[in-house]
Structure formats: C-alpha cells, structure tokens
mmCIF file of C-alpha atoms and ligand atoms in Angstrom:
data_model
loop_
_atom_site.group_PDB
_atom_site.id
_atom_site.type_symbol
_atom_site.label_atom_id
_atom_site.label_comp_id
_atom_site.label_asym_id
_atom_site.label_seq_id
_atom_site.Cartn_x
_atom_site.Cartn_y
_atom_site.Cartn_z
ATOM 1 C CA MET A 1 -2.290 23.386 6.963
ATOM 2 C CA THR A 2 0.314 23.353 3.893
ATOM 3 C CA GLY A 3 -0.875 23.688 0.750
ATOM 4 C CA VAL A 4 0.034 20.566 -0.635
ATOM 5 C CA ASP A 5 -2.992 19.185 -2.236
ATOM 6 C CA LEU A 6 -3.200 15.717 -0.081
ATOM 7 C CA ALA A 7 -5.463 12.915 -1.872
ATOM 8 C CA ARG A 8 -8.454 11.808 0.306
ATOM 9 C CA PRO A 9 -10.267 8.841 1.402
ATOM 10 C CA ARG A 10 -12.511 7.638 -0.555
ATOM 11 C CA VAL A 11 -14.657 4.319 -0.999
ATOM 12 C CA ILE A 12 -13.728 1.884 -4.280
ATOM 13 C CA GLU A 13 -16.574 0.034 -5.737
ATOM 14 C CA PHE A 14 -14.742 -3.767 -7.547
ATOM 15 C CA PRO A 15 -16.107 -4.705 -10.694
ATOM 16 C CA SER A 16 -17.859 -8.287 -9.290
ATOM 17 C CA ILE A 17 -19.335 -10.611 -11.703
ATOM 18 C CA GLY A 18 -21.811 -13.239 -11.092
ATOM 19 C CA ASP A 19 -25.087 -12.966 -9.160
ATOM 20 C CA ALA A 20 -26.633 -15.631 -5.688
ATOM 21 C CA SER A 21 -27.595 -18.087 -8.035
ATOM 22 C CA THR A 22 -24.377 -18.942 -8.524
ATOM 23 C CA GLY A 23 -21.722 -16.954 -6.260
ATOM 24 C CA ILE A 24 -20.059 -13.680 -6.888
ATOM 25 C CA LEU A 25 -16.627 -13.322 -7.948
ATOM 26 C CA THR A 26 -14.726 -10.145 -7.291
ATOM 27 C CA VAL A 27 -11.579 -8.425 -9.379
ATOM 28 C CA ALA A 28 -9.418 -5.153 -7.934
ATOM 29 C CA ALA A 29 -7.199 -4.912 -11.407
ATOM 30 C CA LEU A 30 -3.649 -2.750 -11.008
ATOM 31 C CA TYR A 31 -4.915 1.056 -11.216
ATOM 32 C CA ARG A 32 -7.909 0.724 -12.571
ATOM 33 C CA ASP A 33 -9.293 -0.248 -9.218
ATOM 34 C CA ILE A 34 -6.049 -0.224 -6.352
ATOM 35 C CA PRO A 35 -4.474 2.954 -7.676
ATOM 36 C CA PHE A 36 -1.325 2.277 -6.368
ATOM 37 C CA ALA A 37 1.224 -0.819 -6.975
ATOM 38 C CA VAL A 38 0.380 -3.695 -4.682
ATOM 39 C CA ARG A 39 3.671 -4.576 -2.677
ATOM 40 C CA ARG A 40 2.125 -6.614 0.657
ATOM 41 C CA VAL A 41 -1.267 -8.405 0.773
ATOM 42 C CA PHE A 42 -1.663 -8.515 5.156
ATOM 43 C CA TRP A 43 -5.362 -10.162 5.877
ATOM 44 C CA THR A 44 -6.758 -9.741 9.853
ATOM 45 C CA TYR A 45 -9.383 -11.212 11.220
ATOM 46 C CA GLY A 46 -10.663 -12.765 15.006
ATOM 47 C CA THR A 47 -10.629 -9.168 16.686
ATOM 48 C CA PRO A 48 -12.761 -9.008 19.518
ATOM 49 C CA PRO A 49 -15.473 -6.637 19.272
ATOM 50 C CA ASP A 50 -14.497 -3.978 21.600
ATOM 51 C CA VAL A 51 -10.747 -3.937 20.294
ATOM 52 C CA THR A 52 -10.223 -1.080 18.042
ATOM 53 C CA ARG A 53 -7.787 -1.472 15.649
ATOM 54 C CA GLY A 54 -5.159 1.276 13.695
ATOM 55 C CA ARG A 55 -4.582 4.004 16.200
ATOM 56 C CA HIS A 56 -1.156 5.589 12.778
ATOM 57 C CA ALA A 57 -0.997 7.210 10.350
ATOM 58 C CA HIS A 58 1.569 6.409 7.472
ATOM 59 C CA TYR A 59 4.209 8.839 6.687
ATOM 60 C CA ARG A 60 3.904 7.484 2.856
ATOM 61 C CA THR A 61 2.240 4.305 3.240
ATOM 62 C CA GLU A 62 -0.912 4.359 0.317
ATOM 63 C CA THR A 63 -3.812 1.231 1.839
ATOM 64 C CA VAL A 64 -6.805 0.214 0.188
ATOM 65 C CA LEU A 65 -8.730 -1.996 2.840
ATOM 66 C CA VAL A 66 -11.631 -4.769 1.802
ATOM 67 C CA ALA A 67 -13.825 -6.061 4.637
ATOM 68 C CA VAL A 68 -14.010 -9.852 2.550
ATOM 69 C CA SER A 69 -16.269 -10.676 5.356
ATOM 70 C CA GLY A 70 -18.492 -9.046 8.193
ATOM 71 C CA LYS A 71 -18.563 -5.788 8.702
ATOM 72 C CA ILE A 72 -15.380 -2.919 9.725
ATOM 73 C CA ILE A 73 -16.437 0.289 10.523
ATOM 74 C CA VAL A 74 -13.123 2.559 9.898
ATOM 75 C CA SER A 75 -12.935 6.381 11.098
ATOM 76 C CA THR A 76 -10.381 8.248 9.790
ATOM 77 C CA GLU A 77 -9.284 12.454 11.455
ATOM 78 C CA PHE A 78 -6.530 13.747 8.029
ATOM 79 C CA PRO A 79 -4.224 16.600 8.758
ATOM 80 C CA GLY A 80 -6.410 19.943 8.550
ATOM 81 C CA GLY A 81 -8.348 18.224 10.575
ATOM 82 C CA GLU A 82 -11.417 16.553 9.152
ATOM 83 C CA LEU A 83 -13.138 13.446 10.216
ATOM 84 C CA GLU A 84 -14.999 10.994 8.441
ATOM 85 C CA LYS A 85 -16.327 7.655 8.608
ATOM 86 C CA PHE A 86 -17.294 4.737 6.166
ATOM 87 C CA THR A 87 -18.946 1.581 7.418
ATOM 88 C CA LEU A 88 -17.267 -1.686 4.600
ATOM 89 C CA ASP A 89 -19.640 -4.234 4.633
ATOM 90 C CA SER A 90 -19.701 -5.902 1.441
ATOM 91 C CA PRO A 91 -15.962 -8.283 -0.323
ATOM 92 C CA ALA A 92 -17.518 -5.769 -3.858
ATOM 93 C CA ARG A 93 -15.874 -2.691 -1.716
ATOM 94 C CA GLY A 94 -12.970 -1.616 -0.414
ATOM 95 C CA LEU A 95 -11.787 2.054 1.007
ATOM 96 C CA TYR A 96 -8.697 4.135 -0.011
ATOM 97 C CA LEU A 97 -6.929 5.502 1.825
ATOM 98 C CA PRO A 98 -3.882 7.995 1.178
ATOM 99 C CA PRO A 99 0.057 8.313 2.799
ATOM 100 C CA LEU A 100 -0.788 10.870 5.767
ATOM 101 C CA CYS A 101 -4.574 9.446 6.935
ATOM 102 C CA TRP A 102 -4.938 8.579 10.503
ATOM 103 C CA ARG A 103 -6.664 5.139 10.439
ATOM 104 C CA THR A 104 -8.147 3.323 13.464
ATOM 105 C CA MET A 105 -11.072 0.688 13.231
ATOM 106 C CA ARG A 106 -13.761 -1.389 14.710
ATOM 107 C CA TYR A 107 -14.748 -4.611 14.061
ATOM 108 C CA THR A 108 -17.362 -7.712 13.703
ATOM 109 C CA ALA A 109 -16.825 -11.366 15.606
ATOM 110 C CA SER A 110 -17.166 -12.633 11.632
ATOM 111 C CA ALA A 111 -14.802 -9.738 10.228
ATOM 112 C CA VAL A 112 -11.846 -10.216 7.691
ATOM 113 C CA GLN A 113 -10.192 -7.030 6.205
ATOM 114 C CA VAL A 114 -7.729 -7.656 3.589
ATOM 115 C CA THR A 115 -4.803 -4.406 3.291
ATOM 116 C CA PHE A 116 -3.440 -3.697 0.187
ATOM 117 C CA GLU A 117 -0.610 -1.531 0.817
ATOM 118 C CA SER A 118 2.087 0.281 -1.756
ATOM 119 C CA GLU A 119 5.521 -0.165 0.495
ATOM 120 C CA ASP A 120 7.119 -2.360 2.624
ATOM 121 C CA TYR A 121 7.016 -3.121 5.618
ATOM 122 C CA SER A 122 8.705 -0.622 8.105
ATOM 123 C CA ASP A 123 8.037 1.277 11.169
ATOM 124 C CA GLU A 124 9.838 3.619 10.063
ATOM 125 C CA ASP A 125 6.763 4.672 8.355
ATOM 126 C CA TYR A 126 4.302 3.938 10.977
ATOM 127 C CA ILE A 127 3.307 7.871 12.686
ATOM 128 C CA ARG A 128 1.852 5.809 15.786
ATOM 129 C CA SER A 129 0.059 9.204 18.526
ATOM 130 C CA LEU A 130 -2.078 10.988 17.492
ATOM 131 C CA ASP A 131 -0.319 14.166 18.627
ATOM 132 C CA ASP A 132 3.127 13.908 16.288
ATOM 133 C CA PHE A 133 -0.082 13.416 13.700
ATOM 134 C CA ARG A 134 -1.711 16.613 14.437
ATOM 135 C CA ALA A 135 1.549 18.507 14.723
ATOM 136 C CA MET A 136 1.759 18.045 10.939
ATOM 137 C CA ARG A 137 -0.624 20.013 10.809
ATOM 138 C CA SER A 138 1.630 22.749 10.841
ATOM 139 C CA PRO A 139 3.868 23.570 7.655
ATOM 140 C CA SER A 140 7.133 22.996 9.336
ATOM 141 C CA ALA A 141 6.443 20.110 10.509
ATOM 142 C CA ARG A 142 5.621 18.522 6.971
ATOM 143 C CA GLU A 143 9.540 20.000 5.548
ATOM 144 C CA ARG A 144 9.897 17.220 8.176
ATOM 145 C CA CYS A 145 8.698 14.868 5.538
HETATM 146 P P1 TYD B 1 -0.594 -2.645 12.937
HETATM 147 O O1 TYD B 1 -0.352 -2.136 11.068
HETATM 148 O O2 TYD B 1 -0.520 -1.552 13.697
HETATM 149 O O3 TYD B 1 -1.401 -3.578 12.396
HETATM 150 P P2 TYD B 1 -2.977 -3.036 13.320
HETATM 151 O O4 TYD B 1 -3.055 -1.356 12.100
HETATM 152 O O5 TYD B 1 -4.054 -3.502 12.002
HETATM 153 O O6 TYD B 1 -3.988 -2.719 14.347
HETATM 154 O O7 TYD B 1 0.108 -4.151 12.810
HETATM 155 C C1 TYD B 1 0.229 -4.575 14.774
HETATM 156 C C2 TYD B 1 1.513 -5.403 14.651
HETATM 157 O O8 TYD B 1 2.214 -6.192 13.953
HETATM 158 C C3 TYD B 1 2.605 -4.382 14.487
HETATM 159 O O9 TYD B 1 3.185 -4.256 15.825
HETATM 160 C C4 TYD B 1 3.687 -3.920 12.466
HETATM 161 C C5 TYD B 1 3.405 -5.829 13.126
HETATM 162 N N1 TYD B 1 3.112 -5.703 11.609
HETATM 163 C C6 TYD B 1 5.094 -6.572 10.282
HETATM 164 O O10 TYD B 1 5.494 -7.257 11.729
HETATM 165 N N2 TYD B 1 4.602 -7.105 9.658
HETATM 166 C C7 TYD B 1 3.517 -6.137 8.918
HETATM 167 O O11 TYD B 1 3.855 -5.869 7.651
HETATM 168 C C8 TYD B 1 2.200 -5.356 9.110
HETATM 169 C C9 TYD B 1 1.620 -4.895 8.223
HETATM 170 C C10 TYD B 1 2.047 -5.644 11.111
#
C-alpha cells in the first residue's frame, strides 16, 4: 500500500430523544456526529431489492449514509483490499465512508437512504471502474490522485 493513513468506514450512532410512546427525534450535528462540513444532501428510494447501487469510490468526497426507513446492506472495499459489510436498519445510525472507499448498496423495498456528502457533485470525483480502483493499490497510482 501507500503509507498514507486512510480513514476507515465506521458506524455513527446519532443521539436520539424520545421513545415509542411519543416518537423519536434523531440529531446529526456538524463535526460532533458528521465529521465533515456537509455540502450536498440527496435521498434514494424505490430501489428494487435485486438492484445494486453504488459501484463507485470517490477521490475526495466523504459520505455519511443513513437508512431513515427500511434496511440497506452496504459492502465496502478499501484500496488495501479490505472488505467489510454493514447493515443500516435504524434511522439513528449512519455509516461514514471516507474517500477511496469502494461501495455497493442493496435495499429492501421500503428503504429510504439519505446521503450527506462533503463536496459539490462532480463526475470527475468518481472512480467507477473497479479495475481502476484496485489499480490504485500501487503507490505510483496514488500519487497521481
Ligand atoms: P450515483 O452517485 O452513482 O448514485 P448511487 O451511488 O446511488 O448509485 O448517481 C446516480 C446518477 O445520478 C449518476 O448519473 C450521477 C447523478 N447524480 C447527480 O447528477 N447529482 C448528484 O448529486 C448525485 C449524487 C448523482
């Protein structure tokens, strides 16, 4: 690998207030819960359960995913080849995805995914080829980013 100390994917537990008798309020505060300044929010829903979304990594963008409804299975791959799988099935839980983290997502029919990102949309920030992503294991490829 590169010697660069990359941040790893990690689950975030958001503070929640209330209970089933009143309903629950969940808070995501800048830097306390989401570790970057949010520049863009989008939501994804109605994804058929046999469809895999994602299939990309970003050069710079940091991401937090939340399943505000339903269940999302997120599979990640790191440039060192490390594979992880996360289940998002609570509106009070998020998943932080750092740059250079390949991700795929599968959804239950009722799943609504809210995504917070650190950058404006840019097609140039996407790595959409898994072969290109895996080629980044070489230090010379990393230096070009
Ligand atoms: P993509 O990020 O690949 O979605 P997912 O990870 O859920 O599969 O984006 C899907 C399409 O939407 C792609 O053509 C790019 C476009 N898009 C925008 O135009 N603006 C945005 O802010 C986002 C997130 C995507």
